Amino acid sequence: MLKIAVFVSGKGSNLQSLIEKIDPKKAKVLAVVSNKSDCLAISYSEGLGIDTFIVDDKHFSDSLSSDEITDVLQTKEIDLIVLAGYLKKLPASMVDSFENRIINIHPALLPSFGGKGMYGMNVHKAVYNSSAMISGATVHFVNRNYDEGLIIAQRSVDITNIKSPEEIAAKVIKIEHELLPYVVNCIAEKKIIIKDNRVEVSPLNGE
Ligand code: GAR
């Protein structure tokens, strides 16, 4: 059983699709961590009875430090950290403790439109202003630098006739909700290997 911790900062729609679409025989979300005690993703997780933890939130008395969160995750024997709309950079010590066991979903086709400040609508505005005809979603391993770890999987969407960044966001979030559970199921089935600085994903049954 792949034991998962999901880090969130906002609505938590990716968290929700992950919980609905991962194979319950092979993977389970055991903890949800957020830097915002009042975000929708936290109330959603509490409603499901999942253990929640707040990190580095000065306004929340039960907030934990990054080192304390790392300890919690190690005690729970977490195998995989999934950043699903988590908008803070993870400290290097946490990245090092979970080397090649942290993944992130990004709402564009990396290596374009990534890096510091590129999150949420900022990404879709940059794509819109670039006049690109294609956008998409990327799931990648997390290293010490923003959006630079090895790419695991990508899906593209045609944005030829869109009229606003919001329209791009609406198209991209739909594929995010498929791509992230797909990658997590692949990891649970041990179908992902790193070879020659590239990631190979063997096809899931029936694909
Ligand atoms: C998602 O679009 C995710 O890709 C993005 O934040 C949104 C969270 O939505 N993440 C980033 O921009 C990270 N650079 P959600 O809370 O509804 O899942």
mmCIF file with all atom_site columns, C-alpha atoms and ligand atoms in Angstrom:
data_model
loop_
_atom_site.group_PDB
_atom_site.id
_atom_site.type_symbol
_atom_site.label_atom_id
_atom_site.label_alt_id
_atom_site.label_comp_id
_atom_site.label_asym_id
_atom_site.label_entity_id
_atom_site.label_seq_id
_atom_site.pdbx_PDB_ins_code
_atom_site.Cartn_x
_atom_site.Cartn_y
_atom_site.Cartn_z
_atom_site.occupancy
_atom_site.B_iso_or_equiv
_atom_site.pdbx_formal_charge
_atom_site.auth_seq_id
_atom_site.auth_comp_id
_atom_site.auth_asym_id
_atom_site.auth_atom_id
_atom_site.pdbx_PDB_model_num
ATOM   1   C CA . MET A 1 1   ? 0.000   0.000  0.000   1.00 0.00 ? 1   MET A CA 1
ATOM   2   C CA . LEU A 1 2   ? 1.449   3.352  -1.107  1.00 0.00 ? 2   LEU A CA 1
ATOM   3   C CA . LYS A 1 3   ? 1.078   5.772  1.802   1.00 0.00 ? 3   LYS A CA 1
ATOM   4   C CA . ILE A 1 4   ? 0.516   9.316  0.559   1.00 0.00 ? 4   ILE A CA 1
ATOM   5   C CA . ALA A 1 5   ? 0.643   12.802 2.089   1.00 0.00 ? 5   ALA A CA 1
ATOM   6   C CA . VAL A 1 6   ? -0.903  15.590 -0.007  1.00 0.00 ? 6   VAL A CA 1
ATOM   7   C CA . PHE A 1 7   ? 0.178   19.224 0.390   1.00 0.00 ? 7   PHE A CA 1
ATOM   8   C CA . VAL A 1 8   ? -2.427  21.875 -0.521  1.00 0.00 ? 8   VAL A CA 1
ATOM   9   C CA . SER A 1 9   ? -3.012  25.629 -0.276  1.00 0.00 ? 9   SER A CA 1
ATOM   10  C CA . GLY A 1 10  ? -6.360  26.254 -1.955  1.00 0.00 ? 10  GLY A CA 1
ATOM   11  C CA . LYS A 1 11  ? -9.591  24.701 -3.180  1.00 0.00 ? 11  LYS A CA 1
ATOM   12  C CA . GLY A 1 12  ? -8.283  21.160 -3.219  1.00 0.00 ? 12  GLY A CA 1
ATOM   13  C CA . SER A 1 13  ? -9.969  20.021 -6.437  1.00 0.00 ? 13  SER A CA 1
ATOM   14  C CA . ASN A 1 14  ? -6.860  17.980 -7.346  1.00 0.00 ? 14  ASN A CA 1
ATOM   15  C CA . LEU A 1 15  ? -6.840  16.445 -3.856  1.00 0.00 ? 15  LEU A CA 1
ATOM   16  C CA . GLN A 1 16  ? -10.476 15.479 -4.335  1.00 0.00 ? 16  GLN A CA 1
ATOM   17  C CA . SER A 1 17  ? -9.974  13.908 -7.772  1.00 0.00 ? 17  SER A CA 1
ATOM   18  C CA . LEU A 1 18  ? -6.918  12.060 -6.430  1.00 0.00 ? 18  LEU A CA 1
ATOM   19  C CA . ILE A 1 19  ? -8.884  10.581 -3.527  1.00 0.00 ? 19  ILE A CA 1
ATOM   20  C CA . GLU A 1 20  ? -11.703 9.577  -5.888  1.00 0.00 ? 20  GLU A CA 1
ATOM   21  C CA . LYS A 1 21  ? -9.497  8.045  -8.568  1.00 0.00 ? 21  LYS A CA 1
ATOM   22  C CA . ILE A 1 22  ? -6.582  6.303  -6.860  1.00 0.00 ? 22  ILE A CA 1
ATOM   23  C CA . ASP A 1 23  ? -6.845  2.564  -6.611  1.00 0.00 ? 23  ASP A CA 1
ATOM   24  C CA . PRO A 1 24  ? -7.947  1.991  -2.974  1.00 0.00 ? 24  PRO A CA 1
ATOM   25  C CA . LYS A 1 25  ? -6.284  -1.419 -2.923  1.00 0.00 ? 25  LYS A CA 1
ATOM   26  C CA . LYS A 1 26  ? -2.900  0.086  -3.768  1.00 0.00 ? 26  LYS A CA 1
ATOM   27  C CA . ALA A 1 27  ? -2.750  3.662  -2.419  1.00 0.00 ? 27  ALA A CA 1
ATOM   28  C CA . LYS A 1 28  ? -4.209  5.743  0.405   1.00 0.00 ? 28  LYS A CA 1
ATOM   29  C CA . VAL A 1 29  ? -4.018  9.404  1.467   1.00 0.00 ? 29  VAL A CA 1
ATOM   30  C CA . LEU A 1 30  ? -3.009  9.321  5.144   1.00 0.00 ? 30  LEU A CA 1
ATOM   31  C CA . ALA A 1 31  ? -2.262  13.013 5.719   1.00 0.00 ? 31  ALA A CA 1
ATOM   32  C CA . VAL A 1 32  ? -3.052  16.420 4.257   1.00 0.00 ? 32  VAL A CA 1
ATOM   33  C CA . VAL A 1 33  ? -0.684  19.310 4.971   1.00 0.00 ? 33  VAL A CA 1
ATOM   34  C CA . SER A 1 34  ? -1.365  22.991 4.289   1.00 0.00 ? 34  SER A CA 1
ATOM   35  C CA . ASN A 1 35  ? 0.212   26.365 4.969   1.00 0.00 ? 35  ASN A CA 1
ATOM   36  C CA . LYS A 1 36  ? -3.324  27.802 5.219   1.00 0.00 ? 36  LYS A CA 1
ATOM   37  C CA . SER A 1 37  ? -5.510  26.616 8.086   1.00 0.00 ? 37  SER A CA 1
ATOM   38  C CA . ASP A 1 38  ? -8.667  28.057 6.520   1.00 0.00 ? 38  ASP A CA 1
ATOM   39  C CA . CYS A 1 39  ? -8.437  26.680 2.978   1.00 0.00 ? 39  CYS A CA 1
ATOM   40  C CA . LEU A 1 40  ? -11.232 24.581 1.473   1.00 0.00 ? 40  LEU A CA 1
ATOM   41  C CA . ALA A 1 41  ? -8.892  21.623 0.976   1.00 0.00 ? 41  ALA A CA 1
ATOM   42  C CA . ILE A 1 42  ? -8.394  21.346 4.751   1.00 0.00 ? 42  ILE A CA 1
ATOM   43  C CA . SER A 1 43  ? -12.111 21.418 5.584   1.00 0.00 ? 43  SER A CA 1
ATOM   44  C CA . TYR A 1 44  ? -12.719 18.843 2.822   1.00 0.00 ? 44  TYR A CA 1
ATOM   45  C CA . SER A 1 45  ? -10.036 16.539 4.313   1.00 0.00 ? 45  SER A CA 1
ATOM   46  C CA . GLU A 1 46  ? -11.339 16.947 7.851   1.00 0.00 ? 46  GLU A CA 1
ATOM   47  C CA . GLY A 1 47  ? -14.804 16.019 6.572   1.00 0.00 ? 47  GLY A CA 1
ATOM   48  C CA . LEU A 1 48  ? -13.341 12.738 5.306   1.00 0.00 ? 48  LEU A CA 1
ATOM   49  C CA . GLY A 1 49  ? -11.571 12.071 8.619   1.00 0.00 ? 49  GLY A CA 1
ATOM   50  C CA . ILE A 1 50  ? -8.082  12.395 7.133   1.00 0.00 ? 50  ILE A CA 1
ATOM   51  C CA . ASP A 1 51  ? -5.356  13.667 9.510   1.00 0.00 ? 51  ASP A CA 1
ATOM   52  C CA . THR A 1 52  ? -4.570  17.315 8.698   1.00 0.00 ? 52  THR A CA 1
ATOM   53  C CA . PHE A 1 53  ? -1.524  19.387 9.633   1.00 0.00 ? 53  PHE A CA 1
ATOM   54  C CA . ILE A 1 54  ? -0.803  23.098 9.280   1.00 0.00 ? 54  ILE A CA 1
ATOM   55  C CA . VAL A 1 55  ? 2.766   24.155 8.537   1.00 0.00 ? 55  VAL A CA 1
ATOM   56  C CA . ASP A 1 56  ? 4.390   27.560 9.014   1.00 0.00 ? 56  ASP A CA 1
ATOM   57  C CA . ASP A 1 57  ? 1.139   29.510 9.544   1.00 0.00 ? 57  ASP A CA 1
ATOM   58  C CA . LYS A 1 58  ? 1.946   32.255 12.066  1.00 0.00 ? 58  LYS A CA 1
ATOM   59  C CA . HIS A 1 59  ? -1.753  32.939 12.616  1.00 0.00 ? 59  HIS A CA 1
ATOM   60  C CA . PHE A 1 60  ? -2.581  29.378 13.658  1.00 0.00 ? 60  PHE A CA 1
ATOM   61  C CA . SER A 1 61  ? -1.596  28.263 17.172  1.00 0.00 ? 61  SER A CA 1
ATOM   62  C CA . ASP A 1 62  ? -1.249  24.545 16.308  1.00 0.00 ? 62  ASP A CA 1
ATOM   63  C CA . SER A 1 63  ? 0.982   25.263 13.311  1.00 0.00 ? 63  SER A CA 1
ATOM   64  C CA . LEU A 1 64  ? 4.073   23.009 12.983  1.00 0.00 ? 64  LEU A CA 1
ATOM   65  C CA . SER A 1 65  ? 7.525   23.777 11.623  1.00 0.00 ? 65  SER A CA 1
ATOM   66  C CA . SER A 1 66  ? 8.780   22.049 8.454   1.00 0.00 ? 66  SER A CA 1
ATOM   67  C CA . ASP A 1 67  ? 11.052  19.831 10.557  1.00 0.00 ? 67  ASP A CA 1
ATOM   68  C CA . GLU A 1 68  ? 8.108   18.777 12.727  1.00 0.00 ? 68  GLU A CA 1
ATOM   69  C CA . ILE A 1 69  ? 6.072   17.980 9.592   1.00 0.00 ? 69  ILE A CA 1
ATOM   70  C CA . THR A 1 70  ? 8.981   15.885 8.263   1.00 0.00 ? 70  THR A CA 1
ATOM   71  C CA . ASP A 1 71  ? 8.979   13.959 11.568  1.00 0.00 ? 71  ASP A CA 1
ATOM   72  C CA . VAL A 1 72  ? 5.213   13.382 11.345  1.00 0.00 ? 72  VAL A CA 1
ATOM   73  C CA . LEU A 1 73  ? 5.509   12.097 7.776   1.00 0.00 ? 73  LEU A CA 1
ATOM   74  C CA . GLN A 1 74  ? 8.373   9.787  8.704   1.00 0.00 ? 74  GLN A CA 1
ATOM   75  C CA . THR A 1 75  ? 6.443   8.444  11.717  1.00 0.00 ? 75  THR A CA 1
ATOM   76  C CA . LYS A 1 76  ? 3.484   7.723  9.438   1.00 0.00 ? 76  LYS A CA 1
ATOM   77  C CA . GLU A 1 77  ? 5.911   5.994  7.047   1.00 0.00 ? 77  GLU A CA 1
ATOM   78  C CA . ILE A 1 78  ? 4.745   8.158  4.143   1.00 0.00 ? 78  ILE A CA 1
ATOM   79  C CA . ASP A 1 79  ? 6.053   6.828  0.814   1.00 0.00 ? 79  ASP A CA 1
ATOM   80  C CA . LEU A 1 80  ? 5.008   9.702  -1.449  1.00 0.00 ? 80  LEU A CA 1
ATOM   81  C CA . ILE A 1 81  ? 4.373   13.441 -1.002  1.00 0.00 ? 81  ILE A CA 1
ATOM   82  C CA . VAL A 1 82  ? 2.037   14.938 -3.603  1.00 0.00 ? 82  VAL A CA 1
ATOM   83  C CA . LEU A 1 83  ? 2.009   18.716 -4.036  1.00 0.00 ? 83  LEU A CA 1
ATOM   84  C CA . ALA A 1 84  ? -1.503  19.451 -5.325  1.00 0.00 ? 84  ALA A CA 1
ATOM   85  C CA . GLY A 1 85  ? -1.794  23.215 -5.517  1.00 0.00 ? 85  GLY A CA 1
ATOM   86  C CA . TYR A 1 86  ? 0.740   23.801 -2.723  1.00 0.00 ? 86  TYR A CA 1
ATOM   87  C CA . LEU A 1 87  ? 2.009   27.320 -3.277  1.00 0.00 ? 87  LEU A CA 1
ATOM   88  C CA . LYS A 1 88  ? 5.025   27.452 -0.955  1.00 0.00 ? 88  LYS A CA 1
ATOM   89  C CA . LYS A 1 89  ? 8.510   26.190 -1.707  1.00 0.00 ? 89  LYS A CA 1
ATOM   90  C CA . LEU A 1 90  ? 9.448   23.109 0.311   1.00 0.00 ? 90  LEU A CA 1
ATOM   91  C CA . PRO A 1 91  ? 12.585  23.542 2.419   1.00 0.00 ? 91  PRO A CA 1
ATOM   92  C CA . ALA A 1 92  ? 15.680  21.797 1.050   1.00 0.00 ? 92  ALA A CA 1
ATOM   93  C CA . SER A 1 93  ? 15.862  19.558 4.141   1.00 0.00 ? 93  SER A CA 1
ATOM   94  C CA . MET A 1 94  ? 12.401  18.107 3.396   1.00 0.00 ? 94  MET A CA 1
ATOM   95  C CA . VAL A 1 95  ? 13.229  17.659 -0.305  1.00 0.00 ? 95  VAL A CA 1
ATOM   96  C CA . ASP A 1 96  ? 16.409  15.809 0.681   1.00 0.00 ? 96  ASP A CA 1
ATOM   97  C CA . SER A 1 97  ? 14.566  13.585 3.202   1.00 0.00 ? 97  SER A CA 1
ATOM   98  C CA . PHE A 1 98  ? 12.129  12.462 0.494   1.00 0.00 ? 98  PHE A CA 1
ATOM   99  C CA . GLU A 1 99  ? 14.409  12.337 -2.537  1.00 0.00 ? 99  GLU A CA 1
ATOM   100 C CA . ASN A 1 100 ? 12.494  11.170 -5.656  1.00 0.00 ? 100 ASN A CA 1
ATOM   101 C CA . ARG A 1 101 ? 9.414   10.684 -3.478  1.00 0.00 ? 101 ARG A CA 1
ATOM   102 C CA . ILE A 1 102 ? 7.844   14.138 -3.949  1.00 0.00 ? 102 ILE A CA 1
ATOM   103 C CA . ILE A 1 103 ? 5.782   15.011 -7.038  1.00 0.00 ? 103 ILE A CA 1
ATOM   104 C CA . ASN A 1 104 ? 4.076   18.246 -8.082  1.00 0.00 ? 104 ASN A CA 1
ATOM   105 C CA . ILE A 1 105 ? 1.324   19.085 -10.534 1.00 0.00 ? 105 ILE A CA 1
ATOM   106 C CA . HIS A 1 106 ? 1.898   22.255 -12.560 1.00 0.00 ? 106 HIS A CA 1
ATOM   107 C CA . PRO A 1 107 ? -0.818  23.848 -14.744 1.00 0.00 ? 107 PRO A CA 1
ATOM   108 C CA . ALA A 1 108 ? 1.290   24.308 -17.909 1.00 0.00 ? 108 ALA A CA 1
ATOM   109 C CA . LEU A 1 109 ? 3.734   22.449 -20.108 1.00 0.00 ? 109 LEU A CA 1
ATOM   110 C CA . LEU A 1 110 ? 7.092   22.663 -18.337 1.00 0.00 ? 110 LEU A CA 1
ATOM   111 C CA . PRO A 1 111 ? 9.855   23.689 -18.843 1.00 0.00 ? 111 PRO A CA 1
ATOM   112 C CA . SER A 1 112 ? 7.900   26.731 -20.141 1.00 0.00 ? 112 SER A CA 1
ATOM   113 C CA . PHE A 1 113 ? 5.822   28.872 -17.794 1.00 0.00 ? 113 PHE A CA 1
ATOM   114 C CA . GLY A 1 114 ? 7.391   27.585 -14.567 1.00 0.00 ? 114 GLY A CA 1
ATOM   115 C CA . GLY A 1 115 ? 9.557   29.017 -11.800 1.00 0.00 ? 115 GLY A CA 1
ATOM   116 C CA . LYS A 1 116 ? 9.100   31.461 -8.930  1.00 0.00 ? 116 LYS A CA 1
ATOM   117 C CA . GLY A 1 117 ? 5.750   33.283 -8.980  1.00 0.00 ? 117 GLY A CA 1
ATOM   118 C CA . MET A 1 118 ? 4.330   30.941 -11.599 1.00 0.00 ? 118 MET A CA 1
ATOM   119 C CA . TYR A 1 119 ? 1.312   29.441 -9.873  1.00 0.00 ? 119 TYR A CA 1
ATOM   120 C CA . GLY A 1 120 ? -2.444  29.374 -10.389 1.00 0.00 ? 120 GLY A CA 1
ATOM   121 C CA . MET A 1 121 ? -3.836  32.132 -12.611 1.00 0.00 ? 121 MET A CA 1
ATOM   122 C CA . ASN A 1 122 ? -0.391  33.739 -13.028 1.00 0.00 ? 122 ASN A CA 1
ATOM   123 C CA . VAL A 1 123 ? 0.524   30.747 -15.186 1.00 0.00 ? 123 VAL A CA 1
ATOM   124 C CA . HIS A 1 124 ? -2.596  30.944 -17.355 1.00 0.00 ? 124 HIS A CA 1
ATOM   125 C CA . LYS A 1 125 ? -2.180  34.720 -17.825 1.00 0.00 ? 125 LYS A CA 1
ATOM   126 C CA . ALA A 1 126 ? 1.425   34.192 -18.967 1.00 0.00 ? 126 ALA A CA 1
ATOM   127 C CA . VAL A 1 127 ? 0.343   31.464 -21.399 1.00 0.00 ? 127 VAL A CA 1
ATOM   128 C CA . TYR A 1 128 ? -2.477  33.687 -22.737 1.00 0.00 ? 128 TYR A CA 1
ATOM   129 C CA . ASN A 1 129 ? -0.145  36.675 -23.182 1.00 0.00 ? 129 ASN A CA 1
ATOM   130 C CA . SER A 1 130 ? 2.468   34.520 -24.913 1.00 0.00 ? 130 SER A CA 1
ATOM   131 C CA . SER A 1 131 ? -0.020  33.768 -27.745 1.00 0.00 ? 131 SER A CA 1
ATOM   132 C CA . ALA A 1 132 ? 0.734   30.033 -27.407 1.00 0.00 ? 132 ALA A CA 1
ATOM   133 C CA . MET A 1 133 ? -1.768  27.724 -29.092 1.00 0.00 ? 133 MET A CA 1
ATOM   134 C CA . ILE A 1 134 ? -1.207  24.790 -26.746 1.00 0.00 ? 134 ILE A CA 1
ATOM   135 C CA . SER A 1 135 ? -1.129  24.530 -22.977 1.00 0.00 ? 135 SER A CA 1
ATOM   136 C CA . GLY A 1 136 ? -1.475  21.590 -20.625 1.00 0.00 ? 136 GLY A CA 1
ATOM   137 C CA . ALA A 1 137 ? -0.461  20.048 -17.332 1.00 0.00 ? 137 ALA A CA 1
ATOM   138 C CA . THR A 1 138 ? 2.784   18.528 -16.079 1.00 0.00 ? 138 THR A CA 1
ATOM   139 C CA . VAL A 1 139 ? 3.503   16.153 -13.214 1.00 0.00 ? 139 VAL A CA 1
ATOM   140 C CA . HIS A 1 140 ? 7.157   16.178 -12.193 1.00 0.00 ? 140 HIS A CA 1
ATOM   141 C CA . PHE A 1 141 ? 9.485   15.139 -9.404  1.00 0.00 ? 141 PHE A CA 1
ATOM   142 C CA . VAL A 1 142 ? 10.356  17.945 -7.000  1.00 0.00 ? 142 VAL A CA 1
ATOM   143 C CA . ASN A 1 143 ? 13.967  18.966 -6.465  1.00 0.00 ? 143 ASN A CA 1
ATOM   144 C CA . ARG A 1 144 ? 15.427  21.995 -4.696  1.00 0.00 ? 144 ARG A CA 1
ATOM   145 C CA . ASN A 1 145 ? 14.461  24.398 -7.529  1.00 0.00 ? 145 ASN A CA 1
ATOM   146 C CA . TYR A 1 146 ? 10.972  25.562 -8.523  1.00 0.00 ? 146 TYR A CA 1
ATOM   147 C CA . ASP A 1 147 ? 9.431   23.381 -11.278 1.00 0.00 ? 147 ASP A CA 1
ATOM   148 C CA . GLU A 1 148 ? 12.777  21.925 -12.392 1.00 0.00 ? 148 GLU A CA 1
ATOM   149 C CA . GLY A 1 149 ? 12.629  18.258 -11.366 1.00 0.00 ? 149 GLY A CA 1
ATOM   150 C CA . LEU A 1 150 ? 12.365  15.427 -13.901 1.00 0.00 ? 150 LEU A CA 1
ATOM   151 C CA . ILE A 1 151 ? 9.085   15.384 -15.835 1.00 0.00 ? 151 ILE A CA 1
ATOM   152 C CA . ILE A 1 152 ? 6.991   12.251 -15.262 1.00 0.00 ? 152 ILE A CA 1
ATOM   153 C CA . ALA A 1 153 ? 3.952   12.894 -17.475 1.00 0.00 ? 153 ALA A CA 1
ATOM   154 C CA . GLN A 1 154 ? 2.328   15.669 -19.509 1.00 0.00 ? 154 GLN A CA 1
ATOM   155 C CA . ARG A 1 155 ? -0.965  16.192 -21.322 1.00 0.00 ? 155 ARG A CA 1
ATOM   156 C CA . SER A 1 156 ? -1.666  19.051 -23.708 1.00 0.00 ? 156 SER A CA 1
ATOM   157 C CA . VAL A 1 157 ? -4.834  20.973 -24.598 1.00 0.00 ? 157 VAL A CA 1
ATOM   158 C CA . ASP A 1 158 ? -5.595  23.012 -27.704 1.00 0.00 ? 158 ASP A CA 1
ATOM   159 C CA . ILE A 1 159 ? -6.176  26.676 -26.792 1.00 0.00 ? 159 ILE A CA 1
ATOM   160 C CA . THR A 1 160 ? -6.331  28.042 -30.335 1.00 0.00 ? 160 THR A CA 1
ATOM   161 C CA . ASN A 1 161 ? -9.664  29.846 -30.005 1.00 0.00 ? 161 ASN A CA 1
ATOM   162 C CA . ILE A 1 162 ? -9.765  30.720 -26.313 1.00 0.00 ? 162 ILE A CA 1
ATOM   163 C CA . LYS A 1 163 ? -10.634 34.289 -25.339 1.00 0.00 ? 163 LYS A CA 1
ATOM   164 C CA . SER A 1 164 ? -9.255  34.604 -21.767 1.00 0.00 ? 164 SER A CA 1
ATOM   165 C CA . PRO A 1 165 ? -6.825  33.117 -19.208 1.00 0.00 ? 165 PRO A CA 1
ATOM   166 C CA . GLU A 1 166 ? -9.873  31.845 -17.304 1.00 0.00 ? 166 GLU A CA 1
ATOM   167 C CA . GLU A 1 167 ? -10.868 29.726 -20.306 1.00 0.00 ? 167 GLU A CA 1
ATOM   168 C CA . ILE A 1 168 ? -7.381  28.207 -20.368 1.00 0.00 ? 168 ILE A CA 1
ATOM   169 C CA . ALA A 1 169 ? -7.625  27.463 -16.632 1.00 0.00 ? 169 ALA A CA 1
ATOM   170 C CA . ALA A 1 170 ? -10.962 25.701 -17.120 1.00 0.00 ? 170 ALA A CA 1
ATOM   171 C CA . LYS A 1 171 ? -9.518  23.459 -19.847 1.00 0.00 ? 171 LYS A CA 1
ATOM   172 C CA . VAL A 1 172 ? -6.285  22.698 -17.990 1.00 0.00 ? 172 VAL A CA 1
ATOM   173 C CA . ILE A 1 173 ? -7.868  21.796 -14.631 1.00 0.00 ? 173 ILE A CA 1
ATOM   174 C CA . LYS A 1 174 ? -9.897  19.061 -16.348 1.00 0.00 ? 174 LYS A CA 1
ATOM   175 C CA . ILE A 1 175 ? -6.757  17.308 -17.556 1.00 0.00 ? 175 ILE A CA 1
ATOM   176 C CA . GLU A 1 176 ? -5.024  17.872 -14.201 1.00 0.00 ? 176 GLU A CA 1
ATOM   177 C CA . HIS A 1 177 ? -7.811  15.835 -12.604 1.00 0.00 ? 177 HIS A CA 1
ATOM   178 C CA . GLU A 1 178 ? -6.945  12.893 -14.867 1.00 0.00 ? 178 GLU A CA 1
ATOM   179 C CA . LEU A 1 179 ? -3.161  13.245 -15.001 1.00 0.00 ? 179 LEU A CA 1
ATOM   180 C CA . LEU A 1 180 ? -2.354  13.356 -11.283 1.00 0.00 ? 180 LEU A CA 1
ATOM   181 C CA . PRO A 1 181 ? -4.316  10.202 -10.306 1.00 0.00 ? 181 PRO A CA 1
ATOM   182 C CA . TYR A 1 182 ? -2.860  8.447  -13.376 1.00 0.00 ? 182 TYR A CA 1
ATOM   183 C CA . VAL A 1 183 ? 0.700   9.186  -12.228 1.00 0.00 ? 183 VAL A CA 1
ATOM   184 C CA . VAL A 1 184 ? -0.007  8.234  -8.604  1.00 0.00 ? 184 VAL A CA 1
ATOM   185 C CA . ASN A 1 185 ? -1.558  4.932  -9.730  1.00 0.00 ? 185 ASN A CA 1
ATOM   186 C CA . CYS A 1 186 ? 1.546   4.299  -11.857 1.00 0.00 ? 186 CYS A CA 1
ATOM   187 C CA . ILE A 1 187 ? 3.773   4.950  -8.828  1.00 0.00 ? 187 ILE A CA 1
ATOM   188 C CA . ALA A 1 188 ? 1.607   2.645  -6.678  1.00 0.00 ? 188 ALA A CA 1
ATOM   189 C CA . GLU A 1 189 ? 2.040   -0.056 -9.305  1.00 0.00 ? 189 GLU A CA 1
ATOM   190 C CA . LYS A 1 190 ? 5.804   0.602  -9.406  1.00 0.00 ? 190 LYS A CA 1
ATOM   191 C CA . LYS A 1 191 ? 5.579   1.432  -13.105 1.00 0.00 ? 191 LYS A CA 1
ATOM   192 C CA . ILE A 1 192 ? 7.792   4.509  -12.980 1.00 0.00 ? 192 ILE A CA 1
ATOM   193 C CA . ILE A 1 193 ? 11.542  4.281  -13.298 1.00 0.00 ? 193 ILE A CA 1
ATOM   194 C CA . ILE A 1 194 ? 14.253  6.918  -13.614 1.00 0.00 ? 194 ILE A CA 1
ATOM   195 C CA . LYS A 1 195 ? 16.805  6.017  -16.296 1.00 0.00 ? 195 LYS A CA 1
ATOM   196 C CA . ASP A 1 196 ? 19.478  8.205  -17.916 1.00 0.00 ? 196 ASP A CA 1
ATOM   197 C CA . ASN A 1 197 ? 17.948  11.338 -16.367 1.00 0.00 ? 197 ASN A CA 1
ATOM   198 C CA . ARG A 1 198 ? 14.559  10.616 -17.955 1.00 0.00 ? 198 ARG A CA 1
ATOM   199 C CA . VAL A 1 199 ? 11.420  9.089  -16.472 1.00 0.00 ? 199 VAL A CA 1
ATOM   200 C CA . GLU A 1 200 ? 9.942   5.984  -18.059 1.00 0.00 ? 200 GLU A CA 1
ATOM   201 C CA . VAL A 1 201 ? 6.306   5.069  -17.419 1.00 0.00 ? 201 VAL A CA 1
ATOM   202 C CA . SER A 1 202 ? 5.151   1.641  -18.493 1.00 0.00 ? 202 SER A CA 1
ATOM   203 C CA . PRO A 1 203 ? 1.551   1.618  -19.737 1.00 0.00 ? 203 PRO A CA 1
ATOM   204 C CA . LEU A 1 204 ? -1.151  0.778  -17.228 1.00 0.00 ? 204 LEU A CA 1
ATOM   205 C CA . ASN A 1 205 ? -3.279  -2.292 -17.984 1.00 0.00 ? 205 ASN A CA 1
ATOM   206 C CA . GLY A 1 206 ? -5.705  -1.553 -20.777 1.00 0.00 ? 206 GLY A CA 1
ATOM   207 C CA . GLU A 1 207 ? -3.963  1.600  -22.021 1.00 0.00 ? 207 GLU A CA 1
HETATM 208 C C1 . GAR B 2 .   ? -3.915  23.734 -9.780  1.00 0.00 ? 1   GAR B C1 1
HETATM 209 O O1 . GAR B 2 .   ? -4.231  24.265 -11.036 1.00 0.00 ? 1   GAR B O1 1
HETATM 210 C C2 . GAR B 2 .   ? -2.441  23.390 -9.705  1.00 0.00 ? 1   GAR B C2 1
HETATM 211 O O2 . GAR B 2 .   ? -1.907  22.917 -10.898 1.00 0.00 ? 1   GAR B O2 1
HETATM 212 C C3 . GAR B 2 .   ? -1.860  24.743 -9.359  1.00 0.00 ? 1   GAR B C3 1
HETATM 213 O O3 . GAR B 2 .   ? -2.745  25.269 -8.398  1.00 0.00 ? 1   GAR B O3 1
HETATM 214 C C4 . GAR B 2 .   ? -4.067  24.802 -8.687  1.00 0.00 ? 1   GAR B C4 1
HETATM 215 C C5 . GAR B 2 .   ? -4.680  24.239 -7.425  1.00 0.00 ? 1   GAR B C5 1
HETATM 216 O O4 . GAR B 2 .   ? -6.033  23.931 -7.610  1.00 0.00 ? 1   GAR B O4 1
HETATM 217 N N1 . GAR B 2 .   ? -0.508  24.617 -8.874  1.00 0.00 ? 1   GAR B N1 1
HETATM 218 C C6 . GAR B 2 .   ? 0.438   25.492 -9.190  1.00 0.00 ? 1   GAR B C6 1
HETATM 219 O O5 . GAR B 2 .   ? 0.225   26.498 -9.858  1.00 0.00 ? 1   GAR B O5 1
HETATM 220 C C7 . GAR B 2 .   ? 1.826   25.156 -8.649  1.00 0.00 ? 1   GAR B C7 1
HETATM 221 N N2 . GAR B 2 .   ? 2.834   25.901 -9.355  1.00 0.00 ? 1   GAR B N2 1
HETATM 222 P P1 . GAR B 2 .   ? -6.796  22.975 -6.599  1.00 0.00 ? 1   GAR B P1 1
HETATM 223 O O6 . GAR B 2 .   ? -6.528  23.498 -5.184  1.00 0.00 ? 1   GAR B O6 1
HETATM 224 O O7 . GAR B 2 .   ? -8.249  23.105 -6.973  1.00 0.00 ? 1   GAR B O7 1
HETATM 225 O O8 . GAR B 2 .   ? -6.273  21.584 -6.785  1.00 0.00 ? 1   GAR B O8 1
#
